[in-house]
CSV table of C-alpha atoms in Angstrom, one decimal:
chain,number,residue,atom,x,y,z
M,35,UNK,CA,0.2,-0.1,0.1
M,36,UNK,CA,2.8,2.5,1.0
M,37,UNK,CA,4.2,2.2,-2.8
M,38,UNK,CA,0.8,3.3,-3.9
M,39,UNK,CA,0.4,6.5,-2.2
M,40,UNK,CA,-0.4,9.5,-4.0
M,41,UNK,CA,3.0,11.5,-4.0
M,42,UNK,CA,2.7,14.6,-2.0
M,43,UNK,CA,5.1,16.5,-4.2
M,44,UNK,CA,6.0,16.8,-7.9
M,45,UNK,CA,3.7,17.9,-10.9
M,46,UNK,CA,0.9,15.5,-10.3
M,47,UNK,CA,0.6,16.2,-6.3
M,48,UNK,CA,-2.6,17.2,-4.9
M,49,UNK,CA,-3.7,20.5,-3.4
M,50,UNK,CA,-2.2,20.7,0.2
M,51,UNK,CA,-2.5,23.3,2.9
M,52,UNK,CA,-1.0,23.0,6.4
M,53,UNK,CA,0.1,19.6,5.5
M,54,UNK,CA,-2.9,18.3,4.3
M,55,UNK,CA,-4.5,17.1,1.2
M,56,UNK,CA,-7.5,19.2,0.6
M,57,UNK,CA,-10.7,17.3,-0.4
M,58,UNK,CA,-13.5,19.6,-1.2
M,59,UNK,CA,-16.1,17.3,-1.4
M,60,UNK,CA,-16.7,13.4,-0.7
M,61,UNK,CA,-16.8,12.6,-4.4
M,62,UNK,CA,-12.9,13.9,-4.4
M,63,UNK,CA,-11.9,11.2,-1.7
M,64,UNK,CA,-14.3,8.6,-3.1
M,65,UNK,CA,-12.7,9.1,-6.6
M,66,UNK,CA,-9.1,9.1,-5.1
M,67,UNK,CA,-10.2,5.9,-3.2
M,68,UNK,CA,-11.3,4.5,-6.4
M,69,UNK,CA,-8.2,5.1,-8.4
M,70,UNK,CA,-5.9,3.6,-5.6
M,71,UNK,CA,-8.5,0.6,-5.1
M,72,UNK,CA,-8.2,-0.3,-9.0
M,73,UNK,CA,-4.4,-0.2,-8.8
M,74,UNK,CA,-4.4,-2.4,-5.9
M,75,UNK,CA,-6.8,-5.0,-7.5
M,76,UNK,CA,-4.3,-5.1,-10.4
M,77,UNK,CA,-6.3,-3.3,-13.0
M,78,UNK,CA,-3.6,-1.0,-13.8
M,79,UNK,CA,-0.2,0.1,-12.0
M,80,UNK,CA,0.0,3.4,-10.2
M,81,UNK,CA,2.6,4.8,-12.6
M,82,UNK,CA,0.0,4.3,-15.3
M,83,UNK,CA,-2.6,6.0,-13.8
M,84,UNK,CA,-0.1,9.0,-13.0
M,85,UNK,CA,1.0,8.9,-16.5
M,86,UNK,CA,-2.5,9.9,-17.6
M,87,UNK,CA,-2.8,12.2,-14.5
M,88,UNK,CA,0.3,14.2,-15.4
M,89,UNK,CA,-0.8,14.4,-19.2
M,90,UNK,CA,-4.3,15.5,-18.1
M,91,UNK,CA,-2.8,18.4,-15.9
M,92,UNK,CA,-0.1,19.2,-18.7
M,93,UNK,CA,-3.0,19.7,-21.1
M,94,UNK,CA,-5.2,21.7,-18.9
M,95,UNK,CA,-2.2,24.1,-18.4
M,96,UNK,CA,-1.7,24.5,-22.1
M,97,UNK,CA,-5.4,25.0,-22.5
M,98,UNK,CA,-5.7,27.5,-19.9
M,99,UNK,CA,-2.5,29.5,-20.1
M,100,UNK,CA,-2.8,33.0,-19.2
M,101,UNK,CA,-6.6,32.6,-18.4
M,102,UNK,CA,-8.0,33.5,-15.1
M,103,UNK,CA,-9.5,29.9,-14.4
M,104,UNK,CA,-9.1,28.1,-11.1
M,105,UNK,CA,-7.2,24.8,-11.4
M,106,UNK,CA,-9.4,21.9,-10.1
M,107,UNK,CA,-7.1,19.0,-9.1
M,108,UNK,CA,-9.6,16.5,-8.6
M,109,UNK,CA,-11.6,17.5,-11.7
M,110,UNK,CA,-8.5,16.2,-13.7
M,111,UNK,CA,-8.2,13.4,-11.4
M,112,UNK,CA,-11.7,12.2,-12.4
M,113,UNK,CA,-11.2,12.8,-15.8
M,114,UNK,CA,-8.0,10.8,-15.9
M,115,UNK,CA,-9.7,7.9,-14.1
M,116,UNK,CA,-12.8,7.7,-16.7
M,117,UNK,CA,-10.1,7.9,-19.4
M,118,UNK,CA,-8.1,5.1,-18.0
M,119,UNK,CA,-10.8,3.0,-17.4
M,120,UNK,CA,-12.2,3.8,-21.0
M,121,UNK,CA,-8.7,3.0,-22.6
M,122,UNK,CA,-8.4,-0.3,-20.7
M,123,UNK,CA,-11.9,-1.4,-21.9
M,124,UNK,CA,-12.7,-1.7,-18.1
M,125,UNK,CA,-15.9,0.5,-18.7
M,126,UNK,CA,-17.3,1.7,-22.1
M,127,UNK,CA,-17.8,5.4,-22.2
M,128,UNK,CA,-21.4,5.1,-23.5
M,129,UNK,CA,-22.2,3.0,-20.3
M,130,UNK,CA,-20.8,5.9,-18.1
M,131,UNK,CA,-22.9,8.4,-19.8
M,132,UNK,CA,-26.0,6.2,-19.5
M,133,UNK,CA,-25.5,5.7,-15.9
M,134,UNK,CA,-24.7,9.6,-15.4
M,135,UNK,CA,-27.9,10.6,-17.2
M,136,UNK,CA,-29.8,8.0,-15.2
M,137,UNK,CA,-28.6,9.5,-11.8
M,138,UNK,CA,-28.9,13.0,-13.0
M,139,UNK,CA,-32.6,12.3,-13.4
M,140,UNK,CA,-33.2,11.4,-9.9
M,141,UNK,CA,-35.6,13.6,-8.0
M,142,UNK,CA,-33.9,15.9,-5.5
M,143,UNK,CA,-33.7,14.3,-2.0
M,144,UNK,CA,-33.3,10.7,-3.2
M,145,UNK,CA,-30.5,10.0,-1.0
M,146,UNK,CA,-31.7,11.8,2.3
M,147,UNK,CA,-32.7,8.5,3.7
M,148,UNK,CA,-28.8,7.5,4.7
J,1233,UNK,CA,-26.0,13.9,3.3
J,1234,UNK,CA,-24.0,13.2,0.4
J,1235,UNK,CA,-22.9,15.4,-2.8
J,1236,UNK,CA,-24.5,13.0,-5.2
J,1237,UNK,CA,-26.5,15.9,-6.9
J,1238,UNK,CA,-23.3,18.0,-7.9
J,1239,UNK,CA,-22.2,16.9,-11.5
J,1240,UNK,CA,-19.0,15.7,-10.4
J,1241,UNK,CA,-20.5,13.8,-7.3
J,1242,UNK,CA,-22.9,12.2,-9.9
J,1243,UNK,CA,-20.0,11.2,-12.2
J,1244,UNK,CA,-18.0,9.8,-9.6
J,1245,UNK,CA,-20.9,7.8,-8.2
J,1246,UNK,CA,-22.0,6.5,-11.6
J,1247,UNK,CA,-18.3,5.2,-12.0
J,1248,UNK,CA,-18.2,3.6,-8.7
J,1249,UNK,CA,-21.4,1.8,-9.3
J,1250,UNK,CA,-20.6,0.7,-12.8
J,1251,UNK,CA,-17.4,-0.8,-11.6
J,1252,UNK,CA,-19.4,-2.6,-8.6
J,1253,UNK,CA,-22.0,-3.9,-11.2
J,1254,UNK,CA,-19.0,-5.4,-13.2
J,1255,UNK,CA,-17.4,-6.8,-10.2
J,1256,UNK,CA,-14.1,-4.8,-10.8
J,1257,UNK,CA,-14.3,-3.2,-7.5
J,1258,UNK,CA,-16.4,-3.3,-4.4
J,1259,UNK,CA,-17.4,-0.3,-2.1
J,1260,UNK,CA,-15.6,-2.0,0.7
J,1261,UNK,CA,-12.3,-2.0,-1.1
J,1262,UNK,CA,-12.7,1.8,-1.7
J,1263,UNK,CA,-13.5,2.4,1.8
J,1264,UNK,CA,-10.5,0.2,2.8
J,1265,UNK,CA,-8.2,2.3,0.7
J,1266,UNK,CA,-9.5,5.4,2.2
J,1267,UNK,CA,-9.1,4.1,5.6
J,1268,UNK,CA,-5.6,2.7,4.9
J,1269,UNK,CA,-4.7,6.0,3.5
J,1270,UNK,CA,-6.2,7.9,6.4
J,1271,UNK,CA,-4.3,5.7,9.0
J,1272,UNK,CA,-0.9,6.4,7.3
J,1273,UNK,CA,-0.9,9.9,9.0
J,1274,UNK,CA,-4.2,9.6,10.6
J,1275,UNK,CA,-5.9,8.8,13.8
J,1276,UNK,CA,-3.1,6.4,15.1
J,1277,UNK,CA,-0.8,9.7,15.5
J,1278,UNK,CA,-3.8,11.1,17.6
J,1279,UNK,CA,-4.3,8.0,19.3
J,1280,UNK,CA,-0.7,7.8,20.4
J,1281,UNK,CA,-1.3,11.4,21.8
J,1282,UNK,CA,-4.1,10.4,23.8
J,1283,UNK,CA,-2.6,7.4,25.1
J,1284,UNK,CA,0.5,9.0,26.1
J,1285,UNK,CA,-1.3,11.8,27.7
J,1286,UNK,CA,-3.5,9.4,30.0
J,1287,UNK,CA,-0.5,7.4,30.8
J,1288,UNK,CA,2.2,10.3,31.6
J,1289,UNK,CA,0.8,13.5,33.4
J,1290,UNK,CA,3.8,15.5,32.6
J,1291,UNK,CA,3.3,14.8,28.8
J,1292,UNK,CA,-0.3,15.7,28.8
J,1293,UNK,CA,0.4,18.9,30.8
J,1294,UNK,CA,2.7,19.9,27.9
J,1295,UNK,CA,0.1,18.6,25.3
J,1296,UNK,CA,-2.6,20.7,26.9
J,1297,UNK,CA,-0.2,23.7,27.2
J,1298,UNK,CA,1.3,23.7,23.9
J,1299,UNK,CA,0.1,20.8,21.6
J,1300,UNK,CA,1.6,22.5,18.5
J,1301,UNK,CA,5.1,22.3,19.9
J,1302,UNK,CA,4.7,18.6,21.3
J,1303,UNK,CA,3.1,17.5,18.0
J,1304,UNK,CA,5.8,19.0,16.0
J,1305,UNK,CA,8.6,17.5,18.2
J,1306,UNK,CA,7.4,14.1,17.5
J,1307,UNK,CA,7.9,14.4,13.6
J,1308,UNK,CA,4.6,12.8,12.6
J,1309,UNK,CA,4.4,12.1,8.7
J,1310,UNK,CA,2.0,14.3,7.0
J,1311,UNK,CA,3.8,17.7,7.8
J,1312,UNK,CA,3.8,20.1,10.4
J,1313,UNK,CA,0.7,21.5,12.1
J,1314,UNK,CA,0.6,25.4,12.3
J,1315,UNK,CA,-1.6,25.5,15.3
J,1316,UNK,CA,-3.1,22.6,17.4
J,1317,UNK,CA,-5.1,22.9,20.4
J,1318,UNK,CA,-6.0,19.9,22.7
J,1319,UNK,CA,-9.0,20.3,24.7
J,1320,UNK,CA,-9.5,17.6,27.6
J,1321,UNK,CA,-12.9,16.1,28.4
J,1322,UNK,CA,-14.0,15.9,32.3
J,1323,UNK,CA,-16.7,14.4,34.0
J,1324,UNK,CA,-18.5,17.7,33.6
J,1325,UNK,CA,-17.1,19.2,30.3
J,1326,UNK,CA,-17.6,17.7,26.9
J,1327,UNK,CA,-15.5,19.0,23.9
J,1328,UNK,CA,-16.5,18.8,20.4
J,1329,UNK,CA,-15.0,20.0,17.3
J,1330,UNK,CA,-16.3,21.4,13.9
J,1331,UNK,CA,-15.5,23.7,11.2
J,1332,UNK,CA,-18.3,25.7,10.5
J,1333,UNK,CA,-16.8,27.5,7.4
J,1334,UNK,CA,-15.6,24.5,5.5
J,1335,UNK,CA,-13.8,21.2,6.7
J,1336,UNK,CA,-10.6,22.3,8.6
J,1337,UNK,CA,-9.6,19.3,10.3
J,1338,UNK,CA,-6.3,18.3,12.2
J,1339,UNK,CA,-4.9,16.1,9.3
J,1340,UNK,CA,-1.6,15.2,10.9
J,1341,UNK,CA,-3.2,13.6,13.9
J,1342,UNK,CA,-6.4,12.4,12.7
J,1343,UNK,CA,-5.8,11.7,9.0
J,1344,UNK,CA,-8.9,12.3,6.5
J,1345,UNK,CA,-12.0,13.7,7.8
J,1346,UNK,CA,-15.1,11.5,7.9
J,1347,UNK,CA,-17.8,12.5,5.2
J,1348,UNK,CA,-20.2,13.8,8.0
J,1349,UNK,CA,-17.7,16.1,9.0
J,1350,UNK,CA,-18.0,18.0,5.9
J,1351,UNK,CA,-21.7,18.0,6.0
J,1352,UNK,CA,-23.6,21.3,5.8
J,1353,UNK,CA,-26.0,19.9,8.5
J,1354,UNK,CA,-23.5,18.7,10.8
J,1355,UNK,CA,-21.3,22.0,10.4
J,1356,UNK,CA,-24.4,24.3,11.2
J,1357,UNK,CA,-26.4,22.4,13.7
J,1358,UNK,CA,-23.7,21.2,16.2
J,1359,UNK,CA,-23.1,24.9,17.0
J,1360,UNK,CA,-26.8,25.7,17.6
J,1361,UNK,CA,-27.9,22.5,19.2
J,1362,UNK,CA,-24.9,20.3,20.1
J,1363,UNK,CA,-26.7,18.1,22.7
J,1364,UNK,CA,-29.3,17.0,20.3
J,1365,UNK,CA,-26.7,16.6,17.4
J,1366,UNK,CA,-24.7,14.4,19.6
J,1367,UNK,CA,-27.7,12.5,20.9
J,1368,UNK,CA,-28.5,11.9,17.3
J,1369,UNK,CA,-24.8,10.6,16.7
J,1370,UNK,CA,-25.5,8.3,19.5
J,1371,UNK,CA,-23.7,10.4,22.3
J,1372,UNK,CA,-26.3,11.0,25.0
J,1373,UNK,CA,-24.9,13.5,27.5
J,1374,UNK,CA,-26.7,14.2,30.8
J,1375,UNK,CA,-28.1,17.8,31.2
J,1376,UNK,CA,-25.5,19.0,33.6
J,1377,UNK,CA,-22.4,18.2,31.5
J,1378,UNK,CA,-21.3,21.4,29.8
J,1379,UNK,CA,-20.5,21.0,26.1
J,1380,UNK,CA,-17.9,23.2,24.5
J,1381,UNK,CA,-17.9,23.7,20.8
J,1382,UNK,CA,-14.6,24.3,19.0
J,1383,UNK,CA,-14.7,25.9,15.5
J,1384,UNK,CA,-11.5,24.9,13.6
J,1385,UNK,CA,-10.2,27.1,11.0
J,1386,UNK,CA,-7.4,27.2,8.5
J,1387,UNK,CA,-5.0,28.6,11.4
J,1388,UNK,CA,-6.3,26.8,14.4
J,1389,UNK,CA,-7.1,22.9,14.7
J,1390,UNK,CA,-8.6,21.2,17.7
J,1391,UNK,CA,-7.9,17.5,19.1
J,1392,UNK,CA,-10.2,16.2,21.8
J,1393,UNK,CA,-8.7,14.6,24.7
J,1394,UNK,CA,-11.5,11.9,25.5
J,1395,UNK,CA,-11.9,10.4,29.0
J,1396,UNK,CA,-10.0,7.5,29.8
J,1397,UNK,CA,-12.4,4.4,29.7
J,1398,UNK,CA,-13.4,3.1,33.1
J,1399,UNK,CA,-11.5,-0.4,33.6
J,1400,UNK,CA,-8.5,0.5,31.4
J,1401,UNK,CA,-6.2,1.3,34.6
J,1402,UNK,CA,-4.2,-1.6,34.1
J,1403,UNK,CA,-3.5,-1.3,30.4
J,1404,UNK,CA,-0.3,-0.1,28.8
J,1405,UNK,CA,0.3,2.9,26.6
J,1406,UNK,CA,0.2,0.5,23.6
J,1407,UNK,CA,-2.9,-1.2,24.4
J,1408,UNK,CA,-4.6,2.1,25.4
J,1409,UNK,CA,-3.9,3.5,22.1
J,1410,UNK,CA,-5.9,0.7,20.4
J,1411,UNK,CA,-8.8,1.8,22.3
J,1412,UNK,CA,-8.9,5.4,20.9
J,1413,UNK,CA,-11.4,6.2,18.1
J,1414,UNK,CA,-11.1,8.8,15.7
J,1415,UNK,CA,-14.6,10.2,16.5
J,1416,UNK,CA,-13.6,10.1,20.4
J,1417,UNK,CA,-10.9,12.7,19.2
J,1418,UNK,CA,-13.6,14.9,17.1
J,1419,UNK,CA,-15.7,14.6,20.5
J,1420,UNK,CA,-18.8,13.2,18.8
J,1421,UNK,CA,-18.5,9.9,21.0
J,1422,UNK,CA,-17.4,8.8,24.2
J,1423,UNK,CA,-15.1,5.6,24.8
J,1424,UNK,CA,-17.0,2.7,26.3
J,1425,UNK,CA,-16.0,1.3,29.6
J,1426,UNK,CA,-14.2,-1.9,29.4
Protein backbone atom coordinates (compact mmCIF):
# COMPACT_ATOMS: atom_id res chain seq x y z
CA UNK A 1 0.00 0.00 0.00
CA UNK A 2 2.65 2.49 0.98
CA UNK A 3 4.22 2.29 -2.51
CA UNK A 4 0.91 3.25 -4.06
CA UNK A 5 0.27 6.38 -2.07
CA UNK A 6 -0.36 9.56 -3.90
CA UNK A 7 2.89 11.52 -4.10
CA UNK A 8 2.72 14.67 -2.04
CA UNK A 9 5.16 16.55 -4.23
CA UNK A 10 5.82 16.75 -7.97
CA UNK A 11 3.72 17.82 -10.93
CA UNK A 12 0.80 15.55 -10.02
CA UNK A 13 0.62 16.29 -6.31
CA UNK A 14 -2.82 17.16 -4.96
CA UNK A 15 -3.72 20.53 -3.44
CA UNK A 16 -2.24 20.83 0.03
CA UNK A 17 -2.58 23.28 2.89
CA UNK A 18 -1.04 23.12 6.32
CA UNK A 19 0.27 19.62 5.60
CA UNK A 20 -3.10 18.33 4.41
CA UNK A 21 -4.50 17.20 1.12
CA UNK A 22 -7.54 19.32 0.49
CA UNK A 23 -10.61 17.28 -0.36
CA UNK A 24 -13.36 19.78 -0.98
CA UNK A 25 -16.15 17.27 -1.40
CA UNK A 26 -16.78 13.60 -0.58
CA UNK A 27 -16.68 12.65 -4.28
CA UNK A 28 -13.05 13.77 -4.32
CA UNK A 29 -11.93 11.35 -1.61
CA UNK A 30 -14.19 8.70 -3.18
CA UNK A 31 -12.56 9.20 -6.60
CA UNK A 32 -9.15 9.12 -5.03
CA UNK A 33 -10.09 5.88 -3.21
CA UNK A 34 -11.39 4.27 -6.43
CA UNK A 35 -8.25 5.10 -8.37
CA UNK A 36 -6.08 3.56 -5.67
CA UNK A 37 -8.34 0.54 -5.19
CA UNK A 38 -8.35 -0.33 -8.91
CA UNK A 39 -4.59 -0.21 -8.84
CA UNK A 40 -4.45 -2.48 -5.78
CA UNK A 41 -6.78 -4.90 -7.56
CA UNK A 42 -4.28 -5.06 -10.39
CA UNK A 43 -6.27 -3.32 -13.13
CA UNK A 44 -3.38 -0.96 -13.79
CA UNK A 45 -0.21 0.17 -12.09
CA UNK A 46 -0.04 3.39 -10.16
CA UNK A 47 2.58 4.70 -12.56
CA UNK A 48 0.16 4.13 -15.43
CA UNK A 49 -2.48 6.14 -13.64
CA UNK A 50 0.02 8.88 -12.86
CA UNK A 51 1.01 9.13 -16.52
CA UNK A 52 -2.57 9.82 -17.53
CA UNK A 53 -2.99 12.26 -14.65
CA UNK A 54 0.20 14.17 -15.45
CA UNK A 55 -0.76 14.33 -19.14
CA UNK A 56 -4.19 15.65 -18.09
CA UNK A 57 -2.64 18.33 -15.91
CA UNK A 58 -0.24 19.39 -18.70
CA UNK A 59 -3.08 19.56 -21.20
CA UNK A 60 -5.16 21.68 -18.82
CA UNK A 61 -2.21 24.03 -18.27
CA UNK A 62 -1.68 24.47 -22.01
CA UNK A 63 -5.36 25.12 -22.62
CA UNK A 64 -5.71 27.58 -19.77
CA UNK A 65 -2.40 29.37 -20.07
CA UNK A 66 -2.81 33.03 -19.25
CA UNK A 67 -6.51 32.61 -18.49
CA UNK A 68 -8.01 33.39 -15.13
CA UNK A 69 -9.43 29.93 -14.39
CA UNK A 70 -9.06 28.04 -11.13
CA UNK A 71 -7.13 24.82 -11.38
CA UNK A 72 -9.33 21.98 -10.11
CA UNK A 73 -7.03 19.09 -9.38
CA UNK A 74 -9.69 16.51 -8.63
CA UNK A 75 -11.68 17.37 -11.76
CA UNK A 76 -8.63 16.32 -13.75
CA UNK A 77 -8.14 13.34 -11.43
CA UNK A 78 -11.68 12.16 -12.18
CA UNK A 79 -11.26 12.77 -15.94
CA UNK A 80 -8.02 10.80 -15.84
CA UNK A 81 -9.70 7.88 -14.08
CA UNK A 82 -12.54 7.87 -16.63
CA UNK A 83 -10.09 7.99 -19.50
CA UNK A 84 -7.94 5.16 -18.17
CA UNK A 85 -10.99 2.98 -17.50
CA UNK A 86 -12.17 3.54 -21.05
CA UNK A 87 -8.69 3.05 -22.60
CA UNK A 88 -8.35 -0.22 -20.75
CA UNK A 89 -11.79 -1.38 -21.83
CA UNK A 90 -12.83 -1.67 -18.19
CA UNK A 91 -15.80 0.65 -18.68
CA UNK A 92 -17.31 1.81 -21.96
CA UNK A 93 -17.75 5.55 -22.17
CA UNK A 94 -21.37 5.22 -23.37
CA UNK A 95 -22.16 3.04 -20.36
CA UNK A 96 -20.75 5.77 -18.12
CA UNK A 97 -22.82 8.38 -19.95
CA UNK A 98 -26.01 6.34 -19.58
CA UNK A 99 -25.45 5.88 -15.86
CA UNK A 100 -24.74 9.58 -15.41
CA UNK A 101 -27.95 10.45 -17.25
CA UNK A 102 -29.85 8.01 -15.09
CA UNK A 103 -28.46 9.52 -11.87
CA UNK A 104 -28.93 13.08 -13.08
CA UNK A 105 -32.64 12.37 -13.60
CA UNK A 106 -33.16 11.29 -9.99
CA UNK A 107 -35.47 13.52 -7.99
CA UNK A 108 -33.81 15.82 -5.51
CA UNK A 109 -33.65 14.30 -2.06
CA UNK A 110 -33.43 10.70 -3.27
CA UNK A 111 -30.53 9.99 -0.96
CA UNK A 112 -31.74 11.73 2.16
CA UNK A 113 -32.68 8.52 3.87
CA UNK A 114 -29.04 7.61 4.56
CA UNK B 1 -25.81 13.92 3.39
CA UNK B 2 -23.92 13.38 0.18
CA UNK B 3 -22.90 15.41 -2.80
CA UNK B 4 -24.59 13.06 -5.19
CA UNK B 5 -26.44 15.93 -6.81
CA UNK B 6 -23.36 17.83 -7.95
CA UNK B 7 -22.26 16.98 -11.51
CA UNK B 8 -18.90 15.65 -10.36
CA UNK B 9 -20.49 13.77 -7.47
CA UNK B 10 -22.85 12.11 -9.96
CA UNK B 11 -19.99 11.22 -12.31
CA UNK B 12 -17.97 9.68 -9.48
CA UNK B 13 -21.00 7.80 -8.19
CA UNK B 14 -21.84 6.53 -11.70
CA UNK B 15 -18.33 5.21 -12.21
CA UNK B 16 -18.22 3.54 -8.81
CA UNK B 17 -21.59 1.86 -9.31
CA UNK B 18 -20.57 0.59 -12.79
CA UNK B 19 -17.30 -0.76 -11.47
CA UNK B 20 -19.17 -2.52 -8.68
CA UNK B 21 -21.78 -3.90 -11.13
CA UNK B 22 -18.99 -5.32 -13.28
CA UNK B 23 -17.30 -6.86 -10.26
CA UNK B 24 -14.15 -4.81 -10.82
CA UNK B 25 -14.38 -3.16 -7.45
CA UNK B 26 -16.34 -3.26 -4.23
CA UNK B 27 -17.34 -0.29 -2.13
CA UNK B 28 -15.58 -2.00 0.77
CA UNK B 29 -12.24 -1.96 -1.07
CA UNK B 30 -12.64 1.74 -1.78
CA UNK B 31 -13.50 2.32 1.88
CA UNK B 32 -10.50 0.22 2.92
CA UNK B 33 -8.16 2.23 0.71
CA UNK B 34 -9.42 5.49 2.14
CA UNK B 35 -9.09 4.07 5.65
CA UNK B 36 -5.59 2.74 5.05
CA UNK B 37 -4.52 6.01 3.56
CA UNK B 38 -6.12 7.83 6.43
CA UNK B 39 -4.28 5.72 8.96
CA UNK B 40 -0.92 6.32 7.38
CA UNK B 41 -0.83 9.73 8.95
CA UNK B 42 -4.18 9.50 10.52
CA UNK B 43 -5.93 8.70 13.74
CA UNK B 44 -3.09 6.49 14.88
CA UNK B 45 -1.05 9.62 15.52
CA UNK B 46 -3.89 11.17 17.49
CA UNK B 47 -4.41 7.92 19.39
CA UNK B 48 -0.74 7.88 20.33
CA UNK B 49 -1.05 11.36 21.76
CA UNK B 50 -4.15 10.44 23.73
CA UNK B 51 -2.71 7.19 25.12
CA UNK B 52 0.48 8.93 26.11
CA UNK B 53 -1.41 11.77 27.75
CA UNK B 54 -3.45 9.26 29.79
CA UNK B 55 -0.27 7.43 30.85
CA UNK B 56 2.10 10.32 31.44
CA UNK B 57 0.87 13.35 33.43
CA UNK B 58 3.87 15.50 32.45
CA UNK B 59 3.26 14.78 28.77
CA UNK B 60 -0.40 15.62 29.21
CA UNK B 61 0.47 18.93 30.82
CA UNK B 62 2.77 19.78 27.90
CA UNK B 63 0.16 18.72 25.37
CA UNK B 64 -2.56 20.85 26.93
CA UNK B 65 -0.19 23.79 27.27
CA UNK B 66 1.23 23.73 23.74
CA UNK B 67 0.09 20.88 21.51
CA UNK B 68 1.63 22.47 18.42
CA UNK B 69 5.10 22.26 19.92
CA UNK B 70 4.60 18.73 21.23
CA UNK B 71 3.23 17.37 17.95
CA UNK B 72 5.83 19.03 15.75
CA UNK B 73 8.51 17.68 18.09
CA UNK B 74 7.27 14.14 17.45
CA UNK B 75 7.85 14.45 13.70
CA UNK B 76 4.68 12.76 12.51
CA UNK B 77 4.44 12.02 8.81
CA UNK B 78 1.95 14.31 7.13
CA UNK B 79 3.63 17.57 7.80
CA UNK B 80 3.80 20.07 10.53
CA UNK B 81 0.78 21.51 12.22
CA UNK B 82 0.59 25.28 12.33
CA UNK B 83 -1.50 25.54 15.44
CA UNK B 84 -3.05 22.64 17.31
CA UNK B 85 -5.00 22.93 20.54
CA UNK B 86 -5.96 19.91 22.64
CA UNK B 87 -9.14 20.12 24.73
CA UNK B 88 -9.49 17.69 27.61
CA UNK B 89 -12.88 16.20 28.38
CA UNK B 90 -13.84 15.94 32.03
CA UNK B 91 -16.79 14.46 33.87
CA UNK B 92 -18.65 17.77 33.65
CA UNK B 93 -17.18 19.15 30.43
CA UNK B 94 -17.41 17.72 26.97
CA UNK B 95 -15.62 19.06 23.93
CA UNK B 96 -16.57 18.68 20.29
CA UNK B 97 -14.91 20.01 17.15
CA UNK B 98 -16.41 21.40 13.98
CA UNK B 99 -15.39 23.60 11.12
CA UNK B 100 -18.35 25.83 10.38
CA UNK B 101 -16.75 27.46 7.34
CA UNK B 102 -15.51 24.43 5.43
CA UNK B 103 -13.87 21.30 6.70
CA UNK B 104 -10.65 22.29 8.46
CA UNK B 105 -9.41 19.27 10.30
CA UNK B 106 -6.24 18.23 12.13
CA UNK B 107 -5.00 16.01 9.31
CA UNK B 108 -1.62 15.28 10.87
CA UNK B 109 -3.21 13.68 13.91
CA UNK B 110 -6.56 12.48 12.56
CA UNK B 111 -6.01 11.72 8.87
CA UNK B 112 -8.81 12.31 6.38
CA UNK B 113 -12.00 13.74 7.81
CA UNK B 114 -15.09 11.53 7.80
CA UNK B 115 -17.75 12.48 5.24
CA UNK B 116 -20.22 13.71 7.85
CA UNK B 117 -17.68 16.21 9.16
CA UNK B 118 -18.06 18.12 5.89
CA UNK B 119 -21.81 17.85 5.89
CA UNK B 120 -23.45 21.30 6.01
CA UNK B 121 -26.01 19.97 8.44
CA UNK B 122 -23.42 18.86 10.99
CA UNK B 123 -21.46 22.07 10.52
CA UNK B 124 -24.39 24.36 11.20
CA UNK B 125 -26.38 22.36 13.73
CA UNK B 126 -23.56 21.26 16.06
CA UNK B 127 -23.10 24.91 17.02
CA UNK B 128 -26.80 25.67 17.51
CA UNK B 129 -27.92 22.47 19.18
CA UNK B 130 -24.88 20.38 20.09
CA UNK B 131 -26.66 18.24 22.67
CA UNK B 132 -29.30 17.20 20.17
CA UNK B 133 -26.84 16.54 17.34
CA UNK B 134 -24.57 14.49 19.61
CA UNK B 135 -27.58 12.49 20.83
CA UNK B 136 -28.54 11.81 17.22
CA UNK B 137 -25.01 10.57 16.64
CA UNK B 138 -25.37 8.21 19.59
CA UNK B 139 -23.79 10.26 22.35
CA UNK B 140 -26.30 11.03 25.10
CA UNK B 141 -24.85 13.54 27.56
CA UNK B 142 -26.62 14.28 30.82
CA UNK B 143 -28.04 17.81 31.07
CA UNK B 144 -25.47 18.93 33.67
CA UNK B 145 -22.50 18.19 31.39
CA UNK B 146 -21.36 21.39 29.69
CA UNK B 147 -20.71 21.08 25.97
CA UNK B 148 -17.99 23.21 24.39
CA UNK B 149 -17.97 23.48 20.62
CA UNK B 150 -14.67 24.44 19.01
CA UNK B 151 -14.69 25.92 15.54
CA UNK B 152 -11.62 24.94 13.52
CA UNK B 153 -10.11 27.24 10.97
CA UNK B 154 -7.20 27.17 8.59
CA UNK B 155 -5.12 28.66 11.41
CA UNK B 156 -6.25 26.66 14.43
CA UNK B 157 -7.07 22.96 14.64
CA UNK B 158 -8.52 21.19 17.65
CA UNK B 159 -8.11 17.68 19.00
CA UNK B 160 -10.28 16.31 21.78
CA UNK B 161 -8.62 14.37 24.58
CA UNK B 162 -11.41 11.96 25.53
CA UNK B 163 -12.02 10.59 29.01
CA UNK B 164 -10.02 7.47 29.70
CA UNK B 165 -12.40 4.52 29.68
CA UNK B 166 -13.33 2.99 33.03
CA UNK B 167 -11.60 -0.33 33.50
CA UNK B 168 -8.53 0.64 31.45
CA UNK B 169 -6.36 1.38 34.51
CA UNK B 170 -4.08 -1.63 34.08
CA UNK B 171 -3.51 -1.21 30.34
CA UNK B 172 -0.19 -0.23 28.80
CA UNK B 173 0.18 2.81 26.58
CA UNK B 174 0.23 0.55 23.51
CA UNK B 175 -2.96 -1.17 24.58
CA UNK B 176 -4.62 2.16 25.33
CA UNK B 177 -3.79 3.39 21.83
CA UNK B 178 -5.96 0.64 20.37
CA UNK B 179 -8.96 1.91 22.32
CA UNK B 180 -8.92 5.46 20.99
CA UNK B 181 -11.28 6.03 18.09
CA UNK B 182 -11.17 8.87 15.62
CA UNK B 183 -14.66 10.00 16.53
CA UNK B 184 -13.73 10.24 20.21
CA UNK B 185 -11.00 12.71 19.23
CA UNK B 186 -13.52 14.83 17.31
CA UNK B 187 -15.75 14.61 20.34
CA UNK B 188 -18.81 12.99 18.79
CA UNK B 189 -18.50 9.80 20.80
CA UNK B 190 -17.27 8.63 24.20
CA UNK B 191 -15.05 5.62 24.69
CA UNK B 192 -17.00 2.77 26.24
CA UNK B 193 -16.02 1.28 29.59
CA UNK B 194 -14.11 -1.98 29.39
